[in-house]
Coordinates of C-alpha atoms in Angstrom, one line a residue:
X1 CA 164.4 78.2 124.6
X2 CA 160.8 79.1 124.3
X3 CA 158.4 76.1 124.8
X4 CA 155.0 75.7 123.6
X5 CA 151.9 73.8 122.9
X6 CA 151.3 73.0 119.5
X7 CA 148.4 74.1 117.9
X8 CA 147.6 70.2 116.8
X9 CA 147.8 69.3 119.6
X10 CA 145.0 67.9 120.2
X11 CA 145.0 65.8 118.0
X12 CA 148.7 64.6 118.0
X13 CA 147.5 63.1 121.2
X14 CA 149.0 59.4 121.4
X15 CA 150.1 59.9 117.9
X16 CA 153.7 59.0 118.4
X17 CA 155.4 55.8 119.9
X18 CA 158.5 55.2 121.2
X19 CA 160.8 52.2 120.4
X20 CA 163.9 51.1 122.0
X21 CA 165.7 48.8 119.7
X22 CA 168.1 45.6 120.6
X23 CA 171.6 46.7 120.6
X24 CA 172.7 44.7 117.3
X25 CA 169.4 46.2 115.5
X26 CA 170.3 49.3 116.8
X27 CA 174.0 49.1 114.8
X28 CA 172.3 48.3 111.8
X29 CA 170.1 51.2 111.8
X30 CA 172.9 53.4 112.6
X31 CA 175.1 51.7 109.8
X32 CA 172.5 51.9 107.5
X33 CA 172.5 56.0 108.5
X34 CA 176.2 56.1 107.9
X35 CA 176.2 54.0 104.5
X36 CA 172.4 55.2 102.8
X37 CA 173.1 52.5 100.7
X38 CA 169.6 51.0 99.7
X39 CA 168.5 47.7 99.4
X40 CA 164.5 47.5 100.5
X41 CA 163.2 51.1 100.1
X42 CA 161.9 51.8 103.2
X43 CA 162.0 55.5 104.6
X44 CA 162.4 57.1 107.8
X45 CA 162.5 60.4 108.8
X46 CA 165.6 61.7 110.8
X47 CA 166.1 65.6 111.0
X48 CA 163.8 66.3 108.3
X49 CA 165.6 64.1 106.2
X50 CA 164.5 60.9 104.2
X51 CA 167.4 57.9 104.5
X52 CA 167.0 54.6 102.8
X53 CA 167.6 51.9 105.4
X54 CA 169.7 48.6 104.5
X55 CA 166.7 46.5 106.0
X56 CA 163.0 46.4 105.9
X57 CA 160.8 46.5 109.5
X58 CA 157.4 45.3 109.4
X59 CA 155.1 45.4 112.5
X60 CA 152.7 42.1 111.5
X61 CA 149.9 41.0 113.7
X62 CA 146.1 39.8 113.3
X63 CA 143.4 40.3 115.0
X64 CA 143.6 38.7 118.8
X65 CA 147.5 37.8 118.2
X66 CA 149.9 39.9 120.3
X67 CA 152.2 42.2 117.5
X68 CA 155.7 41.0 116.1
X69 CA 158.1 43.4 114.5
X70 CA 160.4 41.5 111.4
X71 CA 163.2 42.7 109.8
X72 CA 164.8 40.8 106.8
X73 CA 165.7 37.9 108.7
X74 CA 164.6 37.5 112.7
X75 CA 161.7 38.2 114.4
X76 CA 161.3 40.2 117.8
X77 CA 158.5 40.5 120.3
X78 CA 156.7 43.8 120.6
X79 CA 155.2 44.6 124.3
X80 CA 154.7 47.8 125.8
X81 CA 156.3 49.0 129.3
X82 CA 155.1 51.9 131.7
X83 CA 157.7 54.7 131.9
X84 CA 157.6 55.8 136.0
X85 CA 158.1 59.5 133.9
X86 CA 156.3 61.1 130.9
X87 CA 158.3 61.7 128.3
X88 CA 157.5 64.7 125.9
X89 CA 157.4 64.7 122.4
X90 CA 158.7 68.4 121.0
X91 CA 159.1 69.1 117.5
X92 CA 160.3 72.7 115.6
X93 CA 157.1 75.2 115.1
X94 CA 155.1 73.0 112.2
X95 CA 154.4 76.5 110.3
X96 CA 156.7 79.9 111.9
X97 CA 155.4 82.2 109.2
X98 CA 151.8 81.9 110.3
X99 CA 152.1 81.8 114.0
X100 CA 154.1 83.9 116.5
X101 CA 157.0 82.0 117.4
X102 CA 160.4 82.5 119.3
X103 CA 163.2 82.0 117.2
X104 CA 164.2 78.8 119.5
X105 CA 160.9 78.3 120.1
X106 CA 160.0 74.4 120.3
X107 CA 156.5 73.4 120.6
X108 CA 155.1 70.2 122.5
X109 CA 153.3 67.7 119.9
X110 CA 152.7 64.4 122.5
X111 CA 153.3 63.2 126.0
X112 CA 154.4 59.5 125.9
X113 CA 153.8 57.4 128.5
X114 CA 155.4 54.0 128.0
X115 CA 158.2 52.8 124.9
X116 CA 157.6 49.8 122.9
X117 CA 160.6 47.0 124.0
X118 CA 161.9 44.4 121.4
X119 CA 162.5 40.7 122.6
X120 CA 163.6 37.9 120.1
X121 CA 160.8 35.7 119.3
X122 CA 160.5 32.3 117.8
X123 CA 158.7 32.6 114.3
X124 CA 155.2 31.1 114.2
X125 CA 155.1 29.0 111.2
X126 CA 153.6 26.4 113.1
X127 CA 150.7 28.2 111.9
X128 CA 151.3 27.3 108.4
X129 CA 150.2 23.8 109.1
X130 CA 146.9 24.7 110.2
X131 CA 145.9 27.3 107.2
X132 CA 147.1 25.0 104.4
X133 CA 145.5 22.0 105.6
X134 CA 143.8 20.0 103.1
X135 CA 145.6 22.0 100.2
X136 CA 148.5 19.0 99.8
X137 CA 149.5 18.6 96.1
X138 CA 149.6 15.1 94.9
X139 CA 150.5 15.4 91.7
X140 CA 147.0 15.5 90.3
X141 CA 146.0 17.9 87.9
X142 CA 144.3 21.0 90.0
X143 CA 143.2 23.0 87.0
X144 CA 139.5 21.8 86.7
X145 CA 136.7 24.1 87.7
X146 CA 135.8 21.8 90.8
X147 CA 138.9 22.6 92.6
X148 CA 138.8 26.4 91.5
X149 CA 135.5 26.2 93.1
X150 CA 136.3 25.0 96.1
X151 CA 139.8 26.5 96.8
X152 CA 139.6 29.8 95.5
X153 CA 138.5 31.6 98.3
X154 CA 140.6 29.8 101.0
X155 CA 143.4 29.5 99.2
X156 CA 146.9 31.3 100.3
X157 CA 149.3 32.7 98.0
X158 CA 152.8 33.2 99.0
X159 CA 152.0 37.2 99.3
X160 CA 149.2 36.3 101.6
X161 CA 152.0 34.2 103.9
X162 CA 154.1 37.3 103.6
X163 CA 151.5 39.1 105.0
X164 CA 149.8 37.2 108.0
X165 CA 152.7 34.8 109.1
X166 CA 154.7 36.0 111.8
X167 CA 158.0 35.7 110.8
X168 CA 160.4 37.3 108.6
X169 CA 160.9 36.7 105.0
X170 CA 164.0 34.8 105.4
X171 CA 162.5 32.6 108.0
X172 CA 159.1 32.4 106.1
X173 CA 161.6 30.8 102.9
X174 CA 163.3 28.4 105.0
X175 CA 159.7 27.0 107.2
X176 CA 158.2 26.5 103.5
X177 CA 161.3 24.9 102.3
X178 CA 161.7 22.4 105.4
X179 CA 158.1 21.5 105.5
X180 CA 158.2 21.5 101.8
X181 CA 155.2 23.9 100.6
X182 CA 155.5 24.5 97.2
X183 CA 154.4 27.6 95.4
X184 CA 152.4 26.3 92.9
X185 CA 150.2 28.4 90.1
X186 CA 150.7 31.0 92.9
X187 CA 149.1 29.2 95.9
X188 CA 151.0 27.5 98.8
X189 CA 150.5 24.1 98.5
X190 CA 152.5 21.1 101.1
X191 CA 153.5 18.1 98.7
X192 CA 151.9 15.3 99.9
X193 CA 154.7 12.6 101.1
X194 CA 154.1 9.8 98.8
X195 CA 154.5 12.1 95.9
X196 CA 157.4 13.4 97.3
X197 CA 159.1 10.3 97.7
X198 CA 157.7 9.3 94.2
X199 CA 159.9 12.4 92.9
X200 CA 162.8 12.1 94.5
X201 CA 163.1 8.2 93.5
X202 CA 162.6 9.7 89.9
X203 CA 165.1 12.6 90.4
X204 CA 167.6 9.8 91.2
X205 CA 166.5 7.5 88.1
X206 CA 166.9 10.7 85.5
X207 CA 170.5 11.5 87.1
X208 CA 171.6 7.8 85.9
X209 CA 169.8 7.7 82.7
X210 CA 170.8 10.9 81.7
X211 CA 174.6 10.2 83.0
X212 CA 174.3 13.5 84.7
X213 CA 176.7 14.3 87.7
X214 CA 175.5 15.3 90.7
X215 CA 177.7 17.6 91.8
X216 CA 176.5 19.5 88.3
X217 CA 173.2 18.5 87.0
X218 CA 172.0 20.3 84.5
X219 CA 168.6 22.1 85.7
X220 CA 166.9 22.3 82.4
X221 CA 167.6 18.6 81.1
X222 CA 166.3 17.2 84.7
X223 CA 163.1 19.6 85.0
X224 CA 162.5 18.6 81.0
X225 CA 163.0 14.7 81.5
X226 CA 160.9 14.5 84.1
X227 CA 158.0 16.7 82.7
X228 CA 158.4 15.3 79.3
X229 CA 158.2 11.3 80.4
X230 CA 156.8 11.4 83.9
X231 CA 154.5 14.7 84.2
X232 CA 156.1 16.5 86.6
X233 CA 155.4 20.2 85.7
X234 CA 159.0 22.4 85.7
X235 CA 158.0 24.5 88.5
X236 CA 157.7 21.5 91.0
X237 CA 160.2 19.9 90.1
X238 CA 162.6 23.3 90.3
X239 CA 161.4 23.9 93.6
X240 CA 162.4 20.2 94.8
X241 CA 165.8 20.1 93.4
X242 CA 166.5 24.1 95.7
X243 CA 165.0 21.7 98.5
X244 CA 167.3 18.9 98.3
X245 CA 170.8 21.2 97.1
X246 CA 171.8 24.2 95.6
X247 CA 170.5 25.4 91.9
X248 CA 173.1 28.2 90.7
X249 CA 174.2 28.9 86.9
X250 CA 171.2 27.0 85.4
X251 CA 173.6 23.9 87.9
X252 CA 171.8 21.7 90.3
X253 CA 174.3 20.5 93.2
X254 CA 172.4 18.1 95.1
X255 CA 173.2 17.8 98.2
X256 CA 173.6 13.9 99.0
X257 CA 173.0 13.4 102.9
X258 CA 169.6 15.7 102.6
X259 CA 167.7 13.6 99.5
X260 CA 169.2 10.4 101.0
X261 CA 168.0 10.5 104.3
X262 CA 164.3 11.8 103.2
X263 CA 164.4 8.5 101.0
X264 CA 164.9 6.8 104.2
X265 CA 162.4 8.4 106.1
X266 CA 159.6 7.5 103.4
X267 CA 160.4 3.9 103.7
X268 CA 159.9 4.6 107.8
X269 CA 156.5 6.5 106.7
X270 CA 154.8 3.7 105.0
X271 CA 156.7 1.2 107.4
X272 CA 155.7 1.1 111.1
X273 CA 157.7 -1.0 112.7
X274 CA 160.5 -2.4 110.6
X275 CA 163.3 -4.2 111.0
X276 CA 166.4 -2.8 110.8
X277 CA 167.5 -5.4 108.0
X278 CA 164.9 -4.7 106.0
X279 CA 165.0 -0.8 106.0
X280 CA 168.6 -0.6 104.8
X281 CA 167.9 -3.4 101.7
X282 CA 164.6 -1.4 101.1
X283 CA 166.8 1.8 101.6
X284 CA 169.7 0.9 99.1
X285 CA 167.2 -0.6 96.6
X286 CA 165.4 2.9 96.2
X287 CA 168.7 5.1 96.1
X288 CA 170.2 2.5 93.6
X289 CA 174.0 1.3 93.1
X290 CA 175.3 5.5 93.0
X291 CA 174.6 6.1 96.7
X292 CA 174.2 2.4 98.2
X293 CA 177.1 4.1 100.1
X294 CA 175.5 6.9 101.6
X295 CA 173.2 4.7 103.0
X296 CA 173.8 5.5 107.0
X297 CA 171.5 5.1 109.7
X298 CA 173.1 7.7 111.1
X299 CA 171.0 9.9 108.9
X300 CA 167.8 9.3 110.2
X301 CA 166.9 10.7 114.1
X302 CA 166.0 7.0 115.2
X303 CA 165.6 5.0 118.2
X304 CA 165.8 1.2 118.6
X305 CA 163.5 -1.4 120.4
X306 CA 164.9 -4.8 120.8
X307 CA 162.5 -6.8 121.2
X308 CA 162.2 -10.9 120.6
X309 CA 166.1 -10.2 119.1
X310 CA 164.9 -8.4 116.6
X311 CA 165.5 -4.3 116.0
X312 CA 163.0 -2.3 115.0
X313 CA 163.2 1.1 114.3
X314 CA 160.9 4.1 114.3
X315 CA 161.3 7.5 113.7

């Protein structure tokens, strides 16, 4: 084997970086060699070759935040470690017919002196909290120019999130759905808790005065009821019922335990303390005769404080 500099070499200096991947990332790379079956088109070149890879990986990091790499659903780490040897980088001659190489020649395009090591990292959608604050929707109307004014230019669309927030996609859909961010007119916006708990007491009223099960709600008869009598615009109130179940076949399955104890947590909101009395006959009242059953303390992540006989409860 003939070895040689490359004639770019210069500037292939530092050009190339090594990653060593997690063993069960390092399957699905391999699998996704094995299958070529494509599901994000993302390319990589092995042998010459372009594959389509079962997964997308996205390096995302601003500036003065240490680098994350996501695939499709976790979110690793990325920090660099010193090798104790160099590692060199050798490629076949980039152009034979111009330049006089052996047959097995191999020509030297890099020295490497450290690999980049994956760790599993805790998304940071704390983050989210900070960048939307201010933006909760209330239910107001947000279309007049004052707001445009004012928002436009700090506003964050759900790209944007995609983007900047370090996390995956699947991680970034489930911190927006359990600290309920809507996507509304293509900004991210929190619902502020009193409208929340406005809607979800309505959500329960439509179910019994439409006689709609739910274990089957139909999605377009709810969404229409409550925009057509209470002006809640379809895309919010969509977006709620996917909080608070599962929407599939035009189908809304509510799921019970989830919209019952935010019900109960409302009351806690605008109740500090309360008895415990008084919560559940507040708590029953709200979810009406349907789910008085469901009602469970057991729902809500509480502690008790017994004090003068009397239990109050806080969340």
């Amino acid at each position: 084997m003939d070895l040689c500099f490359s004639p770019s070499s210069s500037t292939d200096g530092s050009a190339y970086k090594l990653l060593e991947l997690p063993h069960d990332l390092c399957q699905l790379v391999e699998n996704a060699i094995d299958t070529s079956s494509p599901l994000w088109q993302v390319y990589i070149a092995i042998q010459s070759r372009l594959l389509t890879i079962l997964f997308s990986l996205k390096i995302k990091g601003q500036s003065g935040e240490d680098a994350v790499l996501c695939t499709a659903n976790k979110t690793f780490a990325v920090r660099s470690v010193v090798l104790s040897n160099s590692i060199l980088v050798v490629t076949s001659p980039p152009d034979a017919s111009s330049l006089d190489f052996a047959d097995d020649a191999v020509v030297i395009r890099d020295q490497v002196t450290e690999i980049l090591e994956l760790t599993p990292a805790v998304p940071k959608l704390h983050t989210l909290s900070t960048l939307l604050r201010g933006k909760e929707f209330d239910g107001d109307h947000d279309d007049d120019d004052g707001y445009a004014e004012t928002t436009d230019a700090t506003k964050m669309t759900y790209d944007d999130a995609l983007q900047t927030i370090q996390a995956s996609d699947i991680e970034l859909e489930r911190g927006l759905r359990e600290r309920h961010i809507l996507v509304y007119n293509g900004e991210l916006r929190p619902i502020a808790p009193a409208y929340l708990d406005h809607l979800l007491e309505l959500f329960l009223t439509v179910l019994v005065a439409l006689s709609l099960s739910h274990e089957s709600a139909s999605v377009e008869a709810m969404s229409s009821s409550l925009a057509d009598d209470h002006q809640v615009p379809r895309p919010i109130s969509t977006q709620i019922m996917s909080w608070f179940g599962e929407i599939e076949d035009g189908k809304w399955k509510m799921n019970v335990n989830a919209l019952i104890k935010e019900v109960g947590l409302g009351i806690l909101r605008h109740h500090q303390p309360i008895s415990q009395d008084e919560l559940i006959a507040q708590w029953k009242l709200l979810v009406g005769d349907t789910f008085t059953s469901k009602v469970n303390l057991e729902l809500l992540s509480v502690r008790y404080d017994i004090h003068l006989f009397v239990t109050r409860i806080y969340y």
